[in-house]
mmCIF file of C-alpha atoms and ligand atoms in Angstrom:
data_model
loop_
_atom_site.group_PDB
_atom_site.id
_atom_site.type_symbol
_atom_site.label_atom_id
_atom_site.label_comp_id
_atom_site.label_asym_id
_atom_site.label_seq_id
_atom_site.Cartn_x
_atom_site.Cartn_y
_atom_site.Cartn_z
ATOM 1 C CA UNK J 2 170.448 5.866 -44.721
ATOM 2 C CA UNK J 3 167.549 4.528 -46.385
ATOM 3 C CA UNK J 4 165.762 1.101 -46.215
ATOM 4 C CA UNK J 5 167.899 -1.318 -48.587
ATOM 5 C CA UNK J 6 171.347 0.094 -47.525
ATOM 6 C CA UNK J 7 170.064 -0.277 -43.586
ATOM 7 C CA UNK J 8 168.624 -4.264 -44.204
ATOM 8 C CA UNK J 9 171.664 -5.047 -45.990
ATOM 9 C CA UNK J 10 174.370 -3.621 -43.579
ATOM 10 C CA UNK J 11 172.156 -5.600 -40.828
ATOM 11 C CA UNK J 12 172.519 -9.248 -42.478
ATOM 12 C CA UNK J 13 176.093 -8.582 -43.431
ATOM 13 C CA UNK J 14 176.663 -7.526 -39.809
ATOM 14 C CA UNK J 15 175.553 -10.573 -38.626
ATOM 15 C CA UNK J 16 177.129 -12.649 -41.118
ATOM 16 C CA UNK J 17 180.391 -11.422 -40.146
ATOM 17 C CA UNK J 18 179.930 -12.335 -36.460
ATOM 18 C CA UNK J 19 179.270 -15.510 -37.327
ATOM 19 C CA UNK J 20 183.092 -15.768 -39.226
ATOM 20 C CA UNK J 21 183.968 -14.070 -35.950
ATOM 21 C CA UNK J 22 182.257 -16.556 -33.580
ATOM 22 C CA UNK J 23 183.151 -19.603 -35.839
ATOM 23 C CA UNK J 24 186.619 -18.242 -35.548
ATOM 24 C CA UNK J 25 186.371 -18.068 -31.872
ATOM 25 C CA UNK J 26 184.806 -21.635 -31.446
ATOM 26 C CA UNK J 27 181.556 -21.423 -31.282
ATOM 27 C CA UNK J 28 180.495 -22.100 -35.023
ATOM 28 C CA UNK J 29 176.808 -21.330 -36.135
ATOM 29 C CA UNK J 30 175.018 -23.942 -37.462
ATOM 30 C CA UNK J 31 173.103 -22.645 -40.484
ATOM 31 C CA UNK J 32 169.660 -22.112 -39.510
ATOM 32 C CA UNK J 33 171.435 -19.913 -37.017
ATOM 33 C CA UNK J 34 172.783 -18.049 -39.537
ATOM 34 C CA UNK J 35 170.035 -17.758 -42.104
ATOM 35 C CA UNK J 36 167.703 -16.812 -38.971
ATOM 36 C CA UNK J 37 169.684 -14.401 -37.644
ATOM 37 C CA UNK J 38 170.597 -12.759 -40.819
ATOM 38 C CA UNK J 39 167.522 -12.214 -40.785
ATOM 39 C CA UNK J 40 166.416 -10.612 -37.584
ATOM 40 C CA UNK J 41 169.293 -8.358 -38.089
ATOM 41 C CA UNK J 42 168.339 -7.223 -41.623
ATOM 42 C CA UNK J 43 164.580 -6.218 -40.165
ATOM 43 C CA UNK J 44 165.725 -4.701 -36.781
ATOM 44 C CA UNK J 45 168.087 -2.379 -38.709
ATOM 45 C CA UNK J 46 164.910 -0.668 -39.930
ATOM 46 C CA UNK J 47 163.151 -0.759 -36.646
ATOM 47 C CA UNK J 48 164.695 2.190 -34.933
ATOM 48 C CA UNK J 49 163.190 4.502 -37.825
ATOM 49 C CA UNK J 50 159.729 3.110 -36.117
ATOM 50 C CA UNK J 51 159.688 7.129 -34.674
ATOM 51 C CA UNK J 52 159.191 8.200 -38.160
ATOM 52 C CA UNK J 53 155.868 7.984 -40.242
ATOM 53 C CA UNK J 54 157.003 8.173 -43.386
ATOM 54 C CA UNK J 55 159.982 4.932 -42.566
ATOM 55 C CA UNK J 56 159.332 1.174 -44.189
ATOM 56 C CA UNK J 57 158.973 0.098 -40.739
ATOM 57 C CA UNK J 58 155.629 2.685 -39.662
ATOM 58 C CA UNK J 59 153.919 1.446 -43.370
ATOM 59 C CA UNK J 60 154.874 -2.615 -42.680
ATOM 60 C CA UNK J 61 152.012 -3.654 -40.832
ATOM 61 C CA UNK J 62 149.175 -1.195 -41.874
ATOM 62 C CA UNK J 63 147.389 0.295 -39.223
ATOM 63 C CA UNK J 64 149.248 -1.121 -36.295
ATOM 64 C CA UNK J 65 152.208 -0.142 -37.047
ATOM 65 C CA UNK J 66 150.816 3.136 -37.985
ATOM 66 C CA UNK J 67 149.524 3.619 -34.464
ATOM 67 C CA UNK J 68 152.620 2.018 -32.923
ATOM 68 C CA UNK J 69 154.971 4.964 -35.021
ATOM 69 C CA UNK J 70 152.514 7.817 -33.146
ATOM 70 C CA UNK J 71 153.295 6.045 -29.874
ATOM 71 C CA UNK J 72 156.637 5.485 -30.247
ATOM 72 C CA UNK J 73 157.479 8.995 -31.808
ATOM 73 C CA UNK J 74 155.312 10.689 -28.473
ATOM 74 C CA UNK J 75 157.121 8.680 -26.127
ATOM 75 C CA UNK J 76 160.927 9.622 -27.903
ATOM 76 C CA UNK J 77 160.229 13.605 -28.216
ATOM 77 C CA UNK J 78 159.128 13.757 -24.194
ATOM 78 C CA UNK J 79 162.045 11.418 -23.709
ATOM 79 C CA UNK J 80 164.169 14.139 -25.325
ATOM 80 C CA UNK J 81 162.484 17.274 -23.813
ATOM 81 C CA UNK J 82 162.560 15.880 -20.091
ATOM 82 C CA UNK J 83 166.537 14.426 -20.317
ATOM 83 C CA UNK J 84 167.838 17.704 -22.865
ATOM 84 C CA UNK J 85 170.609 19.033 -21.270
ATOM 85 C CA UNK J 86 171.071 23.372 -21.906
ATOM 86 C CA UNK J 87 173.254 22.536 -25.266
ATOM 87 C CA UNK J 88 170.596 20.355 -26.782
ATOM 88 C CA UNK J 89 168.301 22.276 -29.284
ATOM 89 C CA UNK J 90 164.807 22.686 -29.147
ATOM 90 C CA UNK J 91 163.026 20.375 -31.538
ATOM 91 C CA UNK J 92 159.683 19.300 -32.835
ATOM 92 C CA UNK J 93 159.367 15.959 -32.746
ATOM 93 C CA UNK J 94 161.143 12.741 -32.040
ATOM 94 C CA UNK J 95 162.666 11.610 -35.139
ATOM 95 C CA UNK J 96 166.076 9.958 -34.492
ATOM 96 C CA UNK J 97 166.884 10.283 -30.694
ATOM 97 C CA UNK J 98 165.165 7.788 -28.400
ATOM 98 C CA UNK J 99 164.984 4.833 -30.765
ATOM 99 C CA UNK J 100 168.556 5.999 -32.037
ATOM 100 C CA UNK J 101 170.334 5.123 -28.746
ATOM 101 C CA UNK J 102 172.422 2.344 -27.665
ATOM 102 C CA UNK J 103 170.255 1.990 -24.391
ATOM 103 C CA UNK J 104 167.404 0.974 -26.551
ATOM 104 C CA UNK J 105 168.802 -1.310 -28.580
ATOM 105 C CA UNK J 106 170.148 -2.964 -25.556
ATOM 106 C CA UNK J 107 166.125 -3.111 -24.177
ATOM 107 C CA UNK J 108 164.767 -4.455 -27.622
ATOM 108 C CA UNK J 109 167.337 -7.208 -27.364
ATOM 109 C CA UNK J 110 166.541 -7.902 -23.736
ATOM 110 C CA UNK J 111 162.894 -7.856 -24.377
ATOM 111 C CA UNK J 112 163.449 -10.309 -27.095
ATOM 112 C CA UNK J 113 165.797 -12.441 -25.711
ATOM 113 C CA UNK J 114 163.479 -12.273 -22.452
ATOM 114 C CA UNK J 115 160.139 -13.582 -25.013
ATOM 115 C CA UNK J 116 161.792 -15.572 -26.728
ATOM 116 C CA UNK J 117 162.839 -17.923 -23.177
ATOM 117 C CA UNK J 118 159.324 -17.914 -21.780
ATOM 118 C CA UNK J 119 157.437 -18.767 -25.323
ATOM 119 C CA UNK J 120 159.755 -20.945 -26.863
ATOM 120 C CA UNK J 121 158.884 -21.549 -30.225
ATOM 121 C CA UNK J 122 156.084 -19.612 -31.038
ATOM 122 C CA UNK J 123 157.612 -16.502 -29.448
ATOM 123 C CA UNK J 124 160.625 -16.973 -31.793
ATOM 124 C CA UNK J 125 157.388 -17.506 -34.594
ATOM 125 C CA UNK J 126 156.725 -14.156 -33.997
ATOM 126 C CA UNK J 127 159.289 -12.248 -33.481
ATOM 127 C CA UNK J 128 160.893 -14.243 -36.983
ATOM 128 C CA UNK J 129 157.719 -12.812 -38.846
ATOM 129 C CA UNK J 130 157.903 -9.257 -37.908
ATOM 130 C CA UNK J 131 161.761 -9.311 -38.570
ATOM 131 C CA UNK J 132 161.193 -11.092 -42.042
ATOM 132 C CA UNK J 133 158.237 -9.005 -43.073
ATOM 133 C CA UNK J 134 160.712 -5.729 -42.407
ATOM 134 C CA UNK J 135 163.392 -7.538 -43.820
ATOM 135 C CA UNK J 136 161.517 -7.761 -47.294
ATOM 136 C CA UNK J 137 160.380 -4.274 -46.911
ATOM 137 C CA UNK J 138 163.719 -3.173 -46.626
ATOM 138 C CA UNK J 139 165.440 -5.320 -49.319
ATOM 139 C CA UNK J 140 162.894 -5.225 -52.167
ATOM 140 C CA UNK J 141 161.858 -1.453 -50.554
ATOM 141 C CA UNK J 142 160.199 0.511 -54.058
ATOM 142 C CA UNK J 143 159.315 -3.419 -55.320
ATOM 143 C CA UNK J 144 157.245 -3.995 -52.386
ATOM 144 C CA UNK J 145 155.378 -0.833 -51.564
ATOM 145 C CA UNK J 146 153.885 -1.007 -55.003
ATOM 146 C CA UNK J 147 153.029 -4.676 -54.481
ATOM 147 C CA UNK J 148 150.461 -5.527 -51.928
ATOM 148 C CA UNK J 149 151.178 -5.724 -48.366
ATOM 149 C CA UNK J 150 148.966 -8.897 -47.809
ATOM 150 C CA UNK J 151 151.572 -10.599 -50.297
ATOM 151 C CA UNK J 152 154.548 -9.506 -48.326
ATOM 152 C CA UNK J 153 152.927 -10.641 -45.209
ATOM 153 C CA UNK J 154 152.222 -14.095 -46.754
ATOM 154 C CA UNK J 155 156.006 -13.918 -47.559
ATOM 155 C CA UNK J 156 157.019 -13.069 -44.109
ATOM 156 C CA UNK J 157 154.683 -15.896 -42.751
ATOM 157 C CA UNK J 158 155.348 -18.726 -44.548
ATOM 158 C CA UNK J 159 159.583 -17.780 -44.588
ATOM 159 C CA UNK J 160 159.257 -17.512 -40.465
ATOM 160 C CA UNK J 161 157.238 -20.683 -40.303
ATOM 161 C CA UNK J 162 159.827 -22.975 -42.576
ATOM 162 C CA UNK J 163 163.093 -21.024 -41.016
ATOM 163 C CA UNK J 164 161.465 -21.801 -37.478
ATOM 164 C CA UNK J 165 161.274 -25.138 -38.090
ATOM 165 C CA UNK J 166 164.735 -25.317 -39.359
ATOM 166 C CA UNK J 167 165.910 -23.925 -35.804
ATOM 167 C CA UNK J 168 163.831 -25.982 -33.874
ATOM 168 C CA UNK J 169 165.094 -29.070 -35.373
ATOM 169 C CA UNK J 170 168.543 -28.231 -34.606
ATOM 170 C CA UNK J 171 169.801 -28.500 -30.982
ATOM 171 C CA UNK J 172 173.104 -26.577 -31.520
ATOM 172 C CA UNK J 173 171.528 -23.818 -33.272
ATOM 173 C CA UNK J 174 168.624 -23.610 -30.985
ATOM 174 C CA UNK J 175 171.181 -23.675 -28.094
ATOM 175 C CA UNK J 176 174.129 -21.210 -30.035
ATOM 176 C CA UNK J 177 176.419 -19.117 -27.811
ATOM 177 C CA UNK J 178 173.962 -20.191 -24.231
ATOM 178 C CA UNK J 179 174.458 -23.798 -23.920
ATOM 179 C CA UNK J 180 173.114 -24.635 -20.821
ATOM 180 C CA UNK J 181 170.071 -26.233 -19.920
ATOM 181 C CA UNK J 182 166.622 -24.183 -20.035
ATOM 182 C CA UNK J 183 168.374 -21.148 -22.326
ATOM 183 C CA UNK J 184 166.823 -22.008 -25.749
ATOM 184 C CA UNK J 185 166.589 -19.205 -28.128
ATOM 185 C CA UNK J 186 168.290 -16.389 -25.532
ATOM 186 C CA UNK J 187 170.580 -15.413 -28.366
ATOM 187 C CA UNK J 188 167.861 -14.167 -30.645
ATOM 188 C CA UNK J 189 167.997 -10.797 -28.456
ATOM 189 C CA UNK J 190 171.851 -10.667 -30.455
ATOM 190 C CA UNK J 191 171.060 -9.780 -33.813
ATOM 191 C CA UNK J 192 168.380 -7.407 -32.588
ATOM 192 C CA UNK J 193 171.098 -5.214 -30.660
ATOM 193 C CA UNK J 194 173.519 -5.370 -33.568
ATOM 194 C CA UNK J 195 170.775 -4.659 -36.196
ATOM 195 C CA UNK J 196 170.111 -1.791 -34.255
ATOM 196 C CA UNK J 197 173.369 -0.557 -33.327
ATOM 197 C CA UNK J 198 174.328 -0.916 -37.020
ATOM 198 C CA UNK J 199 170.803 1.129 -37.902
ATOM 199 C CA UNK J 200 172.468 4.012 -35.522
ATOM 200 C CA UNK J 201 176.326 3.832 -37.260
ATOM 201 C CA UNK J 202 174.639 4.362 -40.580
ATOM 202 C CA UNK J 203 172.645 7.489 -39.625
ATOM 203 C CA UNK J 204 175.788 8.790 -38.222
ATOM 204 C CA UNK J 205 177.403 8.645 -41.448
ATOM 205 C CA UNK J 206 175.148 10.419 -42.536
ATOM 206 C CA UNK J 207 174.978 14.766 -42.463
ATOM 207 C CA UNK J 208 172.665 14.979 -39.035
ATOM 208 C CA UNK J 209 174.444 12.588 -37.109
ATOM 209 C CA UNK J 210 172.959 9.961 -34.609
ATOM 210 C CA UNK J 211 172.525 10.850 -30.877
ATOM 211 C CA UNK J 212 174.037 7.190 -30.016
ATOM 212 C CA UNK J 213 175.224 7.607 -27.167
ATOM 213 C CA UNK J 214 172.529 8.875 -24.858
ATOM 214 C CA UNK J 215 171.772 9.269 -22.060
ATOM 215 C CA UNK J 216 175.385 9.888 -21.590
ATOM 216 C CA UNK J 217 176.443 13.735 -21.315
ATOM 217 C CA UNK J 218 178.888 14.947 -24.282
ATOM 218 C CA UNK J 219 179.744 18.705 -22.886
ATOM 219 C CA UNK J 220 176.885 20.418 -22.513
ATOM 220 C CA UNK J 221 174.520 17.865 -24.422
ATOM 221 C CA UNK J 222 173.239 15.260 -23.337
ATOM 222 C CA UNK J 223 171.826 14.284 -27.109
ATOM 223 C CA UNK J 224 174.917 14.495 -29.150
ATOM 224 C CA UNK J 225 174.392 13.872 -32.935
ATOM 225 C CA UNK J 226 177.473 11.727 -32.896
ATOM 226 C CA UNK J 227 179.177 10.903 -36.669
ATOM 227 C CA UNK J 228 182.726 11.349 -38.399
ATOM 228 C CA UNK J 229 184.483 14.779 -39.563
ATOM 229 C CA UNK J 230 181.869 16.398 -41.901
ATOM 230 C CA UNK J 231 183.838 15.780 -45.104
ATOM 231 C CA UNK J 232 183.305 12.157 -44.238
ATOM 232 C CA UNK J 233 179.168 12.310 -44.008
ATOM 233 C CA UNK J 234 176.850 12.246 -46.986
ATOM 234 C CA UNK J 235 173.287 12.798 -47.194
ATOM 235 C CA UNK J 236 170.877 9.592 -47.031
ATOM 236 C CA UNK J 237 169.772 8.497 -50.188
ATOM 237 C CA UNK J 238 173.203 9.845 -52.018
ATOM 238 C CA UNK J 239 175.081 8.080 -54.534
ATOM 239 C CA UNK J 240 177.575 7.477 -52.270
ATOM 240 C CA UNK J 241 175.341 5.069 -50.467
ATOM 241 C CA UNK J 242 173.328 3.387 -52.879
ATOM 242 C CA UNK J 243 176.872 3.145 -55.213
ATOM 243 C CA UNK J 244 179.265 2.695 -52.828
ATOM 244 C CA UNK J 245 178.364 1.653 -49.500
ATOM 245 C CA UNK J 246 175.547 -1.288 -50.376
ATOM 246 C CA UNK J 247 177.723 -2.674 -52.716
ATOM 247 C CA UNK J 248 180.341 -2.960 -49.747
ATOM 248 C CA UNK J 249 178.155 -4.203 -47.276
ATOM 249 C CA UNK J 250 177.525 -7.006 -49.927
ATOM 250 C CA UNK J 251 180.859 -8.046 -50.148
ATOM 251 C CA UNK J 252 181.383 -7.927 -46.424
ATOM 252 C CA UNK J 253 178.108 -9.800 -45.641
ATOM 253 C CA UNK J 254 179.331 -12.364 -49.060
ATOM 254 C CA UNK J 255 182.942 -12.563 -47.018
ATOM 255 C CA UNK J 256 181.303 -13.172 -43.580
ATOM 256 C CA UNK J 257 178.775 -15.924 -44.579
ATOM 257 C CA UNK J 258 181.675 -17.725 -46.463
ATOM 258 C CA UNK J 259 183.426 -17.388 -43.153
ATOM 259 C CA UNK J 260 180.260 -18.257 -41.271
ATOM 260 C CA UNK J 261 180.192 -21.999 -42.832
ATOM 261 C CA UNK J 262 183.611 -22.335 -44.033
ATOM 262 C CA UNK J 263 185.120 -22.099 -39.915
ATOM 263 C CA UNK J 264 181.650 -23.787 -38.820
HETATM 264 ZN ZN1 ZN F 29 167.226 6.150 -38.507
#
């Protein structure tokens, strides 16, 4: 899938697990919601960070430039040394590594893990990457012909007023880990489903998404996993931009009602 469709099955995704967690008993209190809807929309662009021509490689200039090169080395050795005799040969890494549920299980941990020992300004940071991405992916065409430094600014000053908003709130500071000394361990959450969510939509799609790595599917270990091929359309299709966005809409419009109306 492409950037809007990926950003806006990532908030809805976390919208409806905050119906589903409000249903459950442990409401979110809104900056928890807004914030994570967030997070979620901008890490379900991050896995494409092994591809240079993504949103998510073009975001942040040169860094993220350098970071895509890094990232995309480290996924195609990744998937020569652990190919299994079914796998294919390939060229480079583009959707295996970064397209796994092992790594989107890391990125959360590493979050969660940054988030606990810097407190607020970890939660700065990781709110501004995740927002800048976030407006990348939403406005996507709109953005890349407006100037990065403005998006930036937009990312900045949205992360600096949202964390605020959190850190004024005990309950949402403290959702879902409510003991003492666990501030801000949930913000890991909405980086595993965002990218979880980034993997289900590439497997809708014709080449499939490796998910499940690094565990063995016959004689691959690398399985492009995704529904019956009649089911699959191509990335970009009408079927997603027509279809499948407007549905996420509804589901994220659904989930936030849910969200505050349980809460
Ligand atoms: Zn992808």
């Amino acid at each position: 899938m492409m950037g809007p469709a990926h950003s806006i099955s990532g908030a809805a995704a976390w919208l409806s697990v905050g119906a589903v967690s409000a249903g459950l008993g442990h409401p979110m209190p809104w900056p928890t919601i807004v914030v994570g809807a967030l997070i979620c929309a901008g890490a379900a662009l991050a896995p494409d960070l092994d591809h240079k021509a993504a949103t998510i490689s073009r975001a942040f200039g040169p860094i993220s430039r350098g970071l895509c090169e890094i990232i995309d080395k480290l996924s195609f050795a990744t998937y020569k040394k652990t190919r299994k005799p079914g796998d294919p040969v390939r060229q480079g890494g583009h959707r295996t590594l970064t397209h796994t549920w092992l790594w989107a299980v890391l990125m959360g941990a590493a979050a969660s893990g940054l988030a606990l020992v810097g407190g607020r300004w970890a939660v700065l940071v990781i709110l501004f990457v995740h927002a800048v991405l976030a407006v990348e992916g939403l406005l996507w065409r709109q953005a890349r012909v407006s100037s990065d430094i403005l998006v930036w600014l937009l990312g900045a000053t949205s992360a600096w007023v949202l964390a605020d908003a959190l850190d004024s709130t005990e309950s949402g500071k403290a959702w879902l880990f409510t003991e003492p000394g666990q501030h801000y361990l949930w913000i890991g959450v909405p980086i595993v489903l965002g990218s979880i969510v980034h993997c289900i939509g590439d497997a809708l799609t014709v080449s499939g998404c490796p998910v499940l790595w690094p565990i063995p599917i016959g004689r691959r270990r690398w399985y492009p996993l995704g529904p019956p091929k009649f089911m699959r359309f191509r990335a970009g299709s009408k079927v997603e931009v027509k279809v499948l966005t407007p549905v996420f809409f509804v589901i994220g419009g659904v989930g936030a009602a849910g969200a505050l109306f349980f809460g």
